[in-house]
CSV table of C-alpha atoms and ligand atoms in Angstrom, one decimal:
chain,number,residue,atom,x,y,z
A,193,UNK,CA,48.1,91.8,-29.8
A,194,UNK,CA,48.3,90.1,-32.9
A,195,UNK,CA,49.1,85.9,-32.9
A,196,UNK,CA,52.3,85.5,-34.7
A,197,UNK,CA,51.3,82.1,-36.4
A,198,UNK,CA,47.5,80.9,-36.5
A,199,UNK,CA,46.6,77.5,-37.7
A,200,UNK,CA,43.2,76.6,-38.7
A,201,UNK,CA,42.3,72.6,-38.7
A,202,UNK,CA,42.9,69.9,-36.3
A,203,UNK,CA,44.0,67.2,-38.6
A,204,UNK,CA,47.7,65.7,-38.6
A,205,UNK,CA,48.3,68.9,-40.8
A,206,UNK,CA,47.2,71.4,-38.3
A,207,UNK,CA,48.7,69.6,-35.4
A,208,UNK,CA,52.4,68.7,-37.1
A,209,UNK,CA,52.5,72.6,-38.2
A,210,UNK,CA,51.2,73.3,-34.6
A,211,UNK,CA,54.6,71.0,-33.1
A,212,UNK,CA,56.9,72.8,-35.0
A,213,UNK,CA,55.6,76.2,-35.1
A,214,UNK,CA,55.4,75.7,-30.8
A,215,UNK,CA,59.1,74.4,-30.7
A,216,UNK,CA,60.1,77.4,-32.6
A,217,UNK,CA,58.8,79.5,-30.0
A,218,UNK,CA,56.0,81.0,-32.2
A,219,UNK,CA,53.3,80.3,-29.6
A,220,UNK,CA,50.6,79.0,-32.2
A,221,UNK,CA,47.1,79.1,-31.4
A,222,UNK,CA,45.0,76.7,-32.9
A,223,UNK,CA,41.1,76.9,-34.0
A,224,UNK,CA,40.3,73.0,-33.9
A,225,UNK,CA,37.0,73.2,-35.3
A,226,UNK,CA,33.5,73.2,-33.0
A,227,UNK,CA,31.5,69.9,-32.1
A,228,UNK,CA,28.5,70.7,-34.0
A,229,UNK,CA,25.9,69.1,-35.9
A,230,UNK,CA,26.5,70.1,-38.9
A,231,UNK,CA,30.3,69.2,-38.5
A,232,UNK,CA,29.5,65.6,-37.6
A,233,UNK,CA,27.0,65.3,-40.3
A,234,UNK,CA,29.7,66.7,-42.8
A,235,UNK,CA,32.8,64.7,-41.0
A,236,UNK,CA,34.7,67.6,-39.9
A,237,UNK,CA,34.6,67.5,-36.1
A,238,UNK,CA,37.8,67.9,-34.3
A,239,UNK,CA,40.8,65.4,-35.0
A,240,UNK,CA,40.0,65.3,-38.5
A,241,UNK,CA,39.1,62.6,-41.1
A,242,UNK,CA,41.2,60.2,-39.0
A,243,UNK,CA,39.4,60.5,-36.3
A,244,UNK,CA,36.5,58.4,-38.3
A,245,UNK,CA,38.4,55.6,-39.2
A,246,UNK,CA,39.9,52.5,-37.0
A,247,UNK,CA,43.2,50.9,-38.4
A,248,UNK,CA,45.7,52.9,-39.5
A,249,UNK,CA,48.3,50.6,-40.5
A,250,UNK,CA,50.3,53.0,-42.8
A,251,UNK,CA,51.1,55.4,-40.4
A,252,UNK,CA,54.9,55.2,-39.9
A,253,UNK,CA,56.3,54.3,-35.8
A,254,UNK,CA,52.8,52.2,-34.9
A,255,UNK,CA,54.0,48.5,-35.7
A,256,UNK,CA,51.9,46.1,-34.3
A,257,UNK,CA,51.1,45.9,-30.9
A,258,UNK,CA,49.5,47.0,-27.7
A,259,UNK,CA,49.6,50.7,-27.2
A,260,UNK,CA,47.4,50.7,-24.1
A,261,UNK,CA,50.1,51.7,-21.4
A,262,UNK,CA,51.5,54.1,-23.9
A,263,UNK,CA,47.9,55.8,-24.4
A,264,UNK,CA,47.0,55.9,-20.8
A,265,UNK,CA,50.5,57.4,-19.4
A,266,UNK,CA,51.0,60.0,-22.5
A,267,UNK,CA,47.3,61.9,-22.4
A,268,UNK,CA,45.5,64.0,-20.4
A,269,UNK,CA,43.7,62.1,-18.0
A,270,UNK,CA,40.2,63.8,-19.1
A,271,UNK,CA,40.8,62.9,-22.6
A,272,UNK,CA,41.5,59.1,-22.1
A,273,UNK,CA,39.0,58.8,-20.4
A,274,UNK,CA,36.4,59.4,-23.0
A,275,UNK,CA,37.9,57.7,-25.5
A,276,UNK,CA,37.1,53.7,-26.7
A,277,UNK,CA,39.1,50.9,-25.7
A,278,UNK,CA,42.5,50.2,-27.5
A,279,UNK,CA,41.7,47.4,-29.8
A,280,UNK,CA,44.9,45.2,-29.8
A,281,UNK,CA,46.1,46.3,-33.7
A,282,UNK,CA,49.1,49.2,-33.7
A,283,UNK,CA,46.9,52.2,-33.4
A,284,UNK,CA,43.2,53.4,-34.4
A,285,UNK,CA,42.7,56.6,-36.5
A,286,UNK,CA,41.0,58.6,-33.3
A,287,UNK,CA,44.1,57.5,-30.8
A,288,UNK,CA,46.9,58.7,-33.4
A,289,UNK,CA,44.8,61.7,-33.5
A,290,UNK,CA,44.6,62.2,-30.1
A,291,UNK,CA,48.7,61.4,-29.7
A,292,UNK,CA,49.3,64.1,-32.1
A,293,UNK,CA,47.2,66.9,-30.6
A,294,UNK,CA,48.6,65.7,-27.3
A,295,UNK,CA,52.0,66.5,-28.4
A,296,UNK,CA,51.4,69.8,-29.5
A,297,UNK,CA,49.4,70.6,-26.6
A,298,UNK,CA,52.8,69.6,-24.5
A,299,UNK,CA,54.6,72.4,-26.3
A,300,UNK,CA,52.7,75.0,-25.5
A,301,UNK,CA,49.9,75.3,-28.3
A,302,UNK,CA,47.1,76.9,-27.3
A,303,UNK,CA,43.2,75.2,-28.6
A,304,UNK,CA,40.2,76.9,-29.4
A,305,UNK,CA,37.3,74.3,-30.0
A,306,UNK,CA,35.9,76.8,-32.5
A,307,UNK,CA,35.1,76.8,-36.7
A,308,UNK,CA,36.5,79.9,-38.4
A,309,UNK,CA,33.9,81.4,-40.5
A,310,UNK,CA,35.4,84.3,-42.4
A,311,UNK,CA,39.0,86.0,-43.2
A,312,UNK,CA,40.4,88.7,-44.1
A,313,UNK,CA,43.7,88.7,-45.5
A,314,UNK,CA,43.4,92.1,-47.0
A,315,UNK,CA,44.9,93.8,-44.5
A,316,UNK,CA,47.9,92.8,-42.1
A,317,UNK,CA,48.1,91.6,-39.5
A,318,UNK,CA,45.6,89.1,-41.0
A,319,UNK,CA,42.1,89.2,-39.3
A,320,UNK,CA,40.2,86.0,-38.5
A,321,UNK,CA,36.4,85.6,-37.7
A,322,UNK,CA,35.2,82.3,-34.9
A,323,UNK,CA,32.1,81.0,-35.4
A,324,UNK,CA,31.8,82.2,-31.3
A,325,UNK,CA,32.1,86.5,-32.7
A,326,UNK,CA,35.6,86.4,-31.8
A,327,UNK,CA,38.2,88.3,-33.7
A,328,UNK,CA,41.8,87.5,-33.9
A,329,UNK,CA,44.7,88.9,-35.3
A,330,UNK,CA,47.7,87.1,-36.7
A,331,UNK,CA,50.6,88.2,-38.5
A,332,UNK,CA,51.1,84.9,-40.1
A,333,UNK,CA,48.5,81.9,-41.0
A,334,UNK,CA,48.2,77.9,-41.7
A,335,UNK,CA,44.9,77.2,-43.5
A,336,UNK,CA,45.0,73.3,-42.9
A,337,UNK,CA,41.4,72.6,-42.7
A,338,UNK,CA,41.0,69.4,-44.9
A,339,UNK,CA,38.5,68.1,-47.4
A,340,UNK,CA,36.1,65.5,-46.9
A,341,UNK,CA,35.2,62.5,-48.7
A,342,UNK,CA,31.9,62.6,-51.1
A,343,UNK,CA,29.5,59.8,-49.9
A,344,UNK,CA,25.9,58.7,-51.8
A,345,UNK,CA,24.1,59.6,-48.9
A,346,UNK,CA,22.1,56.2,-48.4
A,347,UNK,CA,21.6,55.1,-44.8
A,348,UNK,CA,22.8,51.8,-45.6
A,349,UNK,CA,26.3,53.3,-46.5
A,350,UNK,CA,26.3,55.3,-43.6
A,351,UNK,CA,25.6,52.9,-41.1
A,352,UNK,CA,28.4,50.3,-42.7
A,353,UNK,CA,31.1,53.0,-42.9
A,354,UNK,CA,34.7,51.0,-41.6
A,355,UNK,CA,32.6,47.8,-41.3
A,356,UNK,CA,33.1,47.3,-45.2
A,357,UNK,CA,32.3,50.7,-46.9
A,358,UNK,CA,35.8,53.1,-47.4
A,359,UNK,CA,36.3,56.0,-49.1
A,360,UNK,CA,40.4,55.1,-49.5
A,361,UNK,CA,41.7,52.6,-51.3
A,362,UNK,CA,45.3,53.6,-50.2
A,363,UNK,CA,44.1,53.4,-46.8
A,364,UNK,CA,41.8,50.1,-46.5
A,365,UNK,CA,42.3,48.0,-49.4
A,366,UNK,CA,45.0,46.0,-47.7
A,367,UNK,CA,43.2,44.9,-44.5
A,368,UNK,CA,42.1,41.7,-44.1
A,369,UNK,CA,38.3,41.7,-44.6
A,370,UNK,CA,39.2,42.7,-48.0
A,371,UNK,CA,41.6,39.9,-49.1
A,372,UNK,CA,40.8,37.7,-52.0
A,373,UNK,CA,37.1,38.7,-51.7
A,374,UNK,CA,34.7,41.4,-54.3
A,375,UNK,CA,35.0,44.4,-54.0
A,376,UNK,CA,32.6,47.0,-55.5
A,377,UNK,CA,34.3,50.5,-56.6
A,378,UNK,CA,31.5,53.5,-57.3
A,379,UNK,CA,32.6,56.1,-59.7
A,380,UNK,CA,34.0,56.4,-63.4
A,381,UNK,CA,36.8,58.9,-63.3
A,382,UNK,CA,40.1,58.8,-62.9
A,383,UNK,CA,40.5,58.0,-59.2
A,384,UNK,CA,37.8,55.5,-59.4
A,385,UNK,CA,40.3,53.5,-61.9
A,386,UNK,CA,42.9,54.1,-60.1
A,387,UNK,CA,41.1,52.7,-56.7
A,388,UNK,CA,39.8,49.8,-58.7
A,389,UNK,CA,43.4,49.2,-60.4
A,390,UNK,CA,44.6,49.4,-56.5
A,391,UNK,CA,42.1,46.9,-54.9
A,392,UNK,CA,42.3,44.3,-58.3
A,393,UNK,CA,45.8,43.5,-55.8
A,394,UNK,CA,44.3,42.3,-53.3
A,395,UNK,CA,40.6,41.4,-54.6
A,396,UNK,CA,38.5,38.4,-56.3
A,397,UNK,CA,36.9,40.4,-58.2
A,398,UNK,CA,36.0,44.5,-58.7
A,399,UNK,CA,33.1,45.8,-59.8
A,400,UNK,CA,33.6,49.0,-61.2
A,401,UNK,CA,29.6,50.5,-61.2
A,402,UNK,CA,29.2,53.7,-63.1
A,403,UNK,CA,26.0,55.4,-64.2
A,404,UNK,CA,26.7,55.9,-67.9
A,405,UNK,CA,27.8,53.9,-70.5
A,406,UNK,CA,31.0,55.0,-70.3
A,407,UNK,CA,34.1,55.8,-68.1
A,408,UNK,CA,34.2,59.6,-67.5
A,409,UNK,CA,37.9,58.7,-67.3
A,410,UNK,CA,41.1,59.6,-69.3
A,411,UNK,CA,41.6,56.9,-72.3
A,412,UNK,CA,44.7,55.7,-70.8
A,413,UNK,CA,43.1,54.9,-67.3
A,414,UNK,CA,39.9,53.6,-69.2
A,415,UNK,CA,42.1,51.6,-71.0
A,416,UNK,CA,43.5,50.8,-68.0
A,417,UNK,CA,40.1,49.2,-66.2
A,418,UNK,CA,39.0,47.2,-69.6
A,419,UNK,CA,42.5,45.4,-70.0
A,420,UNK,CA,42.8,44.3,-66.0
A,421,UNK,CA,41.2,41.4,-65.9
A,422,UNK,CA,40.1,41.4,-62.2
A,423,UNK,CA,37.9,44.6,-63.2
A,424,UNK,CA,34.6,44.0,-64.1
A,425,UNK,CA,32.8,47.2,-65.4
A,426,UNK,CA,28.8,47.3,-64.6
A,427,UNK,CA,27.5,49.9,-66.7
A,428,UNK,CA,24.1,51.9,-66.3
A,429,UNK,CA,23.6,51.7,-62.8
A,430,UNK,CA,23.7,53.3,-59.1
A,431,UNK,CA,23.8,51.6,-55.2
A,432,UNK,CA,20.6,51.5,-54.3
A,433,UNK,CA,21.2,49.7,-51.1
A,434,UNK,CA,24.4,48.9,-49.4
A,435,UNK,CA,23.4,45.0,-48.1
A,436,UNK,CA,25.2,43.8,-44.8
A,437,UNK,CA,24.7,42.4,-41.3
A,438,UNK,CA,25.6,43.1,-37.9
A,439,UNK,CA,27.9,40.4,-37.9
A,440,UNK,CA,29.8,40.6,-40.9
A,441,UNK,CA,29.7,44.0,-42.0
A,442,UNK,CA,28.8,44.7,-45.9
A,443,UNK,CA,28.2,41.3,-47.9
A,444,UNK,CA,26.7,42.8,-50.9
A,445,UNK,CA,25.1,46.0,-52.9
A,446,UNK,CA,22.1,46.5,-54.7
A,447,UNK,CA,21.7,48.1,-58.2
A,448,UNK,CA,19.5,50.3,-59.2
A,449,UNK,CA,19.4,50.4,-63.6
A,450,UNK,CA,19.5,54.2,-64.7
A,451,UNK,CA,17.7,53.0,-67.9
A,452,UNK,CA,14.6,50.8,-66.7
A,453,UNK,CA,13.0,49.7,-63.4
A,454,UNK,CA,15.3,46.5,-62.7
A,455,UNK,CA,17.4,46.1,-59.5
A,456,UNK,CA,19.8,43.1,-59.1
A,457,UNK,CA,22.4,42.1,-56.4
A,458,UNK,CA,25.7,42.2,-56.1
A,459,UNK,CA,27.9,39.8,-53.3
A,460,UNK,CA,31.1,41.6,-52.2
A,461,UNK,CA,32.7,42.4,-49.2
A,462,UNK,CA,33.1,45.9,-49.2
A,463,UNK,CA,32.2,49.1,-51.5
A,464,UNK,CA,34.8,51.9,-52.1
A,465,UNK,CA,33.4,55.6,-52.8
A,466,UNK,CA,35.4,57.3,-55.7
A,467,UNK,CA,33.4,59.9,-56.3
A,468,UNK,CA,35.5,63.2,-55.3
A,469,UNK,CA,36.1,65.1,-52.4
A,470,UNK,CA,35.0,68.7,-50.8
A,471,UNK,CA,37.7,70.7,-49.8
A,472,UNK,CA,36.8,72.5,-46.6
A,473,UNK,CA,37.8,76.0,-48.3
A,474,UNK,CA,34.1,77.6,-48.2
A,475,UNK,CA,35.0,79.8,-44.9
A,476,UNK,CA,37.8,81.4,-47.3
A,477,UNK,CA,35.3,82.9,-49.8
A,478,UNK,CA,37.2,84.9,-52.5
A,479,UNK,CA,40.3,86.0,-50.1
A,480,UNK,CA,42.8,83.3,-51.4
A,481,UNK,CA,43.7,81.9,-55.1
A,482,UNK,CA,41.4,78.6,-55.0
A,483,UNK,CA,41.7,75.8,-58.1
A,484,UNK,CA,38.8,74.7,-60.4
A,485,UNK,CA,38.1,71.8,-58.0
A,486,UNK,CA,38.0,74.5,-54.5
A,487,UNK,CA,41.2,73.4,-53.3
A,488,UNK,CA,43.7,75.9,-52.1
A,489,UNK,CA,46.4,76.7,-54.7
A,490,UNK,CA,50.0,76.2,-54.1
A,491,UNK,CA,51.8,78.8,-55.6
A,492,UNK,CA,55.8,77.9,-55.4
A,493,UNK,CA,57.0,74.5,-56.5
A,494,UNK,CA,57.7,72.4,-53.3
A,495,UNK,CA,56.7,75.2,-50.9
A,496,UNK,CA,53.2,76.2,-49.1
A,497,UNK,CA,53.1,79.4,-49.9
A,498,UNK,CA,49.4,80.5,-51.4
A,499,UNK,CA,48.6,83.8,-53.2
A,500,UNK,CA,48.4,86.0,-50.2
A,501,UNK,CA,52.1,86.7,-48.7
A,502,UNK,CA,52.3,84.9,-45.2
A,503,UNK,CA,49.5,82.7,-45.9
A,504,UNK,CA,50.2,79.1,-46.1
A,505,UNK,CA,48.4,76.1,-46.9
A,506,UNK,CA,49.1,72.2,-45.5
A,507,UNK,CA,47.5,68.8,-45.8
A,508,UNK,CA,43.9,67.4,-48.2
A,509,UNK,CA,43.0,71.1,-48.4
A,510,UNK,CA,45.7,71.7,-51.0
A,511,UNK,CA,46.6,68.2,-52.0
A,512,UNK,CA,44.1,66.8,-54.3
A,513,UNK,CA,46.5,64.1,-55.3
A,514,UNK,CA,48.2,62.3,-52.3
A,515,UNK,CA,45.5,62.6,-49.5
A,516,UNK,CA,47.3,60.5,-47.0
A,517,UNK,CA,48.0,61.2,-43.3
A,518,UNK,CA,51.3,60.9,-43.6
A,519,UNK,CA,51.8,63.7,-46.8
A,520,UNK,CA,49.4,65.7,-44.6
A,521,UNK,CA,52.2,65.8,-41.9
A,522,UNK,CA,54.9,66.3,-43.7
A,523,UNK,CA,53.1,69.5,-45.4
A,524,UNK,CA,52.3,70.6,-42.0
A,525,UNK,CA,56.0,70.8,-41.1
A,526,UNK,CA,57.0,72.7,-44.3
A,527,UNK,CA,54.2,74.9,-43.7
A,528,UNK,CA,55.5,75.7,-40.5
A,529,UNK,CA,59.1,76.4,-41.6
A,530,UNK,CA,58.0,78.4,-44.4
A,531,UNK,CA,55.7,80.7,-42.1
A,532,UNK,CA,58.9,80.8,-39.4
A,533,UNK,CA,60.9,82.2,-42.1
A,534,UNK,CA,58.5,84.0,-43.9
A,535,UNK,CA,58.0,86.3,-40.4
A,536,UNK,CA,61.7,86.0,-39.5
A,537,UNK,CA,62.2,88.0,-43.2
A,538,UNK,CA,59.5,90.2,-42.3
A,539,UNK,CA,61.9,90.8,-38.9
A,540,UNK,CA,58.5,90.0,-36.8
B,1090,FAD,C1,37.6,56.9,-43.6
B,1090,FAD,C2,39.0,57.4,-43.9
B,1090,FAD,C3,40.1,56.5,-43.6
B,1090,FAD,C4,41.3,57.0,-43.9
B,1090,FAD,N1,42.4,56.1,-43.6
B,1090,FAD,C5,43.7,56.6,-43.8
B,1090,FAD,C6,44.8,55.7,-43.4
B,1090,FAD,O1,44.6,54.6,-43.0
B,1090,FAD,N2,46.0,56.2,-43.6
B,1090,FAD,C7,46.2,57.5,-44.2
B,1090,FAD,O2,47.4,57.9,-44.3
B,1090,FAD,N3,45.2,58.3,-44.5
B,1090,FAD,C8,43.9,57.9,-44.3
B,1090,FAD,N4,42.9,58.7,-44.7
B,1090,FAD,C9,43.2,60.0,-45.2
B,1090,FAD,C10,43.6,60.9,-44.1
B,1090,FAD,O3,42.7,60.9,-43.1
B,1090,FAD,C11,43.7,62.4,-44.6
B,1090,FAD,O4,44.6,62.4,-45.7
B,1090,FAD,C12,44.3,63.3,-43.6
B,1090,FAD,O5,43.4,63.2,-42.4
B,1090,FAD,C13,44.3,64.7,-44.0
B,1090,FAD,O6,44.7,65.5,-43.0
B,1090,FAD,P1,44.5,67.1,-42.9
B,1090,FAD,O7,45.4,67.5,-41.8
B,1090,FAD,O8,44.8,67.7,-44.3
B,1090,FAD,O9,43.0,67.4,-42.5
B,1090,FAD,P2,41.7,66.6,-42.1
B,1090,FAD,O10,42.1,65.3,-41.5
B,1090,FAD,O11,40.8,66.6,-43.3
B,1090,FAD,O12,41.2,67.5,-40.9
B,1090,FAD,C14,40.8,68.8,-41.1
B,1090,FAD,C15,40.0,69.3,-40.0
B,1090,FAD,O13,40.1,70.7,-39.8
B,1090,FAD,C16,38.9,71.2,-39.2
B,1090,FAD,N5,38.3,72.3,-39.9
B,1090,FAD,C17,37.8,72.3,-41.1
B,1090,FAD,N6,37.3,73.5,-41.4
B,1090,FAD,C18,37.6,74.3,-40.3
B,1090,FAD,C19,37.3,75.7,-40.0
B,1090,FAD,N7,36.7,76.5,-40.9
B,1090,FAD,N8,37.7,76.2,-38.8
B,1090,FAD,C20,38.3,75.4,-37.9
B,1090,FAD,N9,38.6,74.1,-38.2
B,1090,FAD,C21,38.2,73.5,-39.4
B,1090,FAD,C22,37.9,70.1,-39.1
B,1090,FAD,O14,37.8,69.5,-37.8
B,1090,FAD,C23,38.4,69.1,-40.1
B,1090,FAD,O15,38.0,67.8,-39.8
B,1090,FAD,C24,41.6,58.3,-44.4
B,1090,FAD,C25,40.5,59.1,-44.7
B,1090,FAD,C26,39.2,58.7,-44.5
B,1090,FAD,C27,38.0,59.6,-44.8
């Protein structure tokens, strides 16, 4: 028998739509994604992008506080188990995770630990592929599978990532270890000025470091990075090393010149990515309307409808703008709504 609403994705896209779509009696199932390899390598396991950070402070209903009582006497026993001490700061990315899938899990949502490789929304009921063989049928879907961050790729970045290297401005800038100290922002588009415009509130200094000679950015936000005084451009070069200790997390970069030999250092306290994101849209091939950058196209104004009738989109894998956990949610919801009402119109 075919599912009525299928949701693909297990960040707090997937799991809001997966709270409402349960309380609506819809009986979603839910392909999380599979604990691969690849997956980790790529930062899309389970839970979602949150899942690889540690504050969230921007996350609205987690002041504050000690959430340990709360975390051991709302999850599953075999869950809590597993998962790290609560550090004494409102709540980590990987516990709010956990609280959300939690709650859809109470009303009823059924999990698969499973990627979805293929679709086909030709035909109706839609069919879906699992990475497993398994086919499933579902009259209505939620693609809410995410995007993922771009890194450089050095070791050195990798093995500082949350102790001083972010890829969200938004999302980190604020935190203490940040404060009044530099900052080093790689990338010259648009979001890069935008992240560097962001952290020149809180920061010493930022070093924007680009690779040209020039801002790939729009005038107005170039314009924007050469008039802020705390924004210091460094033209011509790349990160060759991210510099850092145990102890105290990133403390500097190293530049490589992209027009001689030279290297030189850099002191700063953290290094913010700003060089795009990869919507995790490949599995969709050419069965839904897609925009120039991959992400999934919304197709009506304040809705989540896409280009294929009773398909629906929520969260970072149609939002190139917001990106935020929070947006992510609230897309979930409407996607949720619009698919109960899509199949109550359909009088399934
Ligand atoms: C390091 C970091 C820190 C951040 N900090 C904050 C913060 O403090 N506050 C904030 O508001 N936002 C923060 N963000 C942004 C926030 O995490 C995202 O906006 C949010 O997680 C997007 O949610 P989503 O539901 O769209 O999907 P995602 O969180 O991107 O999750 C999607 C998941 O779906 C699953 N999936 C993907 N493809 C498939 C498939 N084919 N089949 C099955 N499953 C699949 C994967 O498990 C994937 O991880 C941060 C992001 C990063 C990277």
């Amino acid at each position: 028998m075919a599912e009525k609403v299928f949701i693909i994705g297990s960040g707090p896209a997937a799991w809001t739509a997966a709270i409402y779509a349960a309380r609506a009696s819809l009986e979603p199932l839910v392909y999380e994604g599979a604990i691969t390899e690849d997956n980790q390598m790529n930062g899309t396991l389970p839970l979602g992008q949150l899942a690889l950070t540690t504050e969230v402070e921007n996350y609205p209903g987690f002041p504050a506080g000690n959430l340990e009582a709360y975390l051991d006497d709302s999850l599953d026993k075999d869950i809590r188990q597993f998962m790290a001490p609560h550090q004494k700061e409102g709540v980590s990315g990987p516990e709010l995770m956990e609280l959300m899938r939690q709650q859809a899990k109470n009303f009823g949502t059924r999990i698969i630990t499973d990627d979805i490789v293929k679709v086909d929304f030709k035909r109706h009921p839609f069919q879906l592929f699992a990475s497993s063989g398994d086919e499933i049928e579902a009259h209505a879907v939620i693609v809410a599978t995410g995007a993922r961050a771009n890194y450089l790729g050095l070791p050195s970045e990798d093995s500082f990532k949350n102790r001083g290297v972010s890829a969200c401005a938004v999302c980190d800038g604020a935190l203490p270890r940040f404060r009044d100290k530099p900052l080093v922002v790689v990338g010259g588009g648009d979001s890069a000025v935008e992240e560097a415009d962001y952290l020149s509130k809180f920061a010493s200094t930022v070093y924007m470091v680009h690779r040209r000679d020039a801002l790939r950015a729009s005038k107005i936000m170039a314009d924007r990075a050469v008039e802020n005084k705390k924004i210091e451009l460094v033209w011509n070069h790349t990160i060759d090393e991210v510099l850092g200790s145990d102890t105290d997390g990133v403390t500097g970069v190293r530049l490589q010149s992209t027009v001689d030999d030279s290297k030189k250092e850099i002191e700063a306290s953290g290094m913010f990515l700003a060089i795009g994101h990869t919507p995790n849209t490949a599995f969709l091939g050419d069965k839904l309307e897609l925009t120039p950058k991959k992400y999934v196209r919304w197709t009506v104004p304040f809705r989540t409808n896409t280009s294929v009738e009773g398909v629906f989109a929520a969260g970072d894998v149609a939002d190139d703008y917001y990106r935020q956990a929070v947006t992510a949610a609230g897309t979930g919801c409407m996607a949720a709504l619009d698919a109960e009402r899509w199949l109550a119109g359909q009088g399934l």
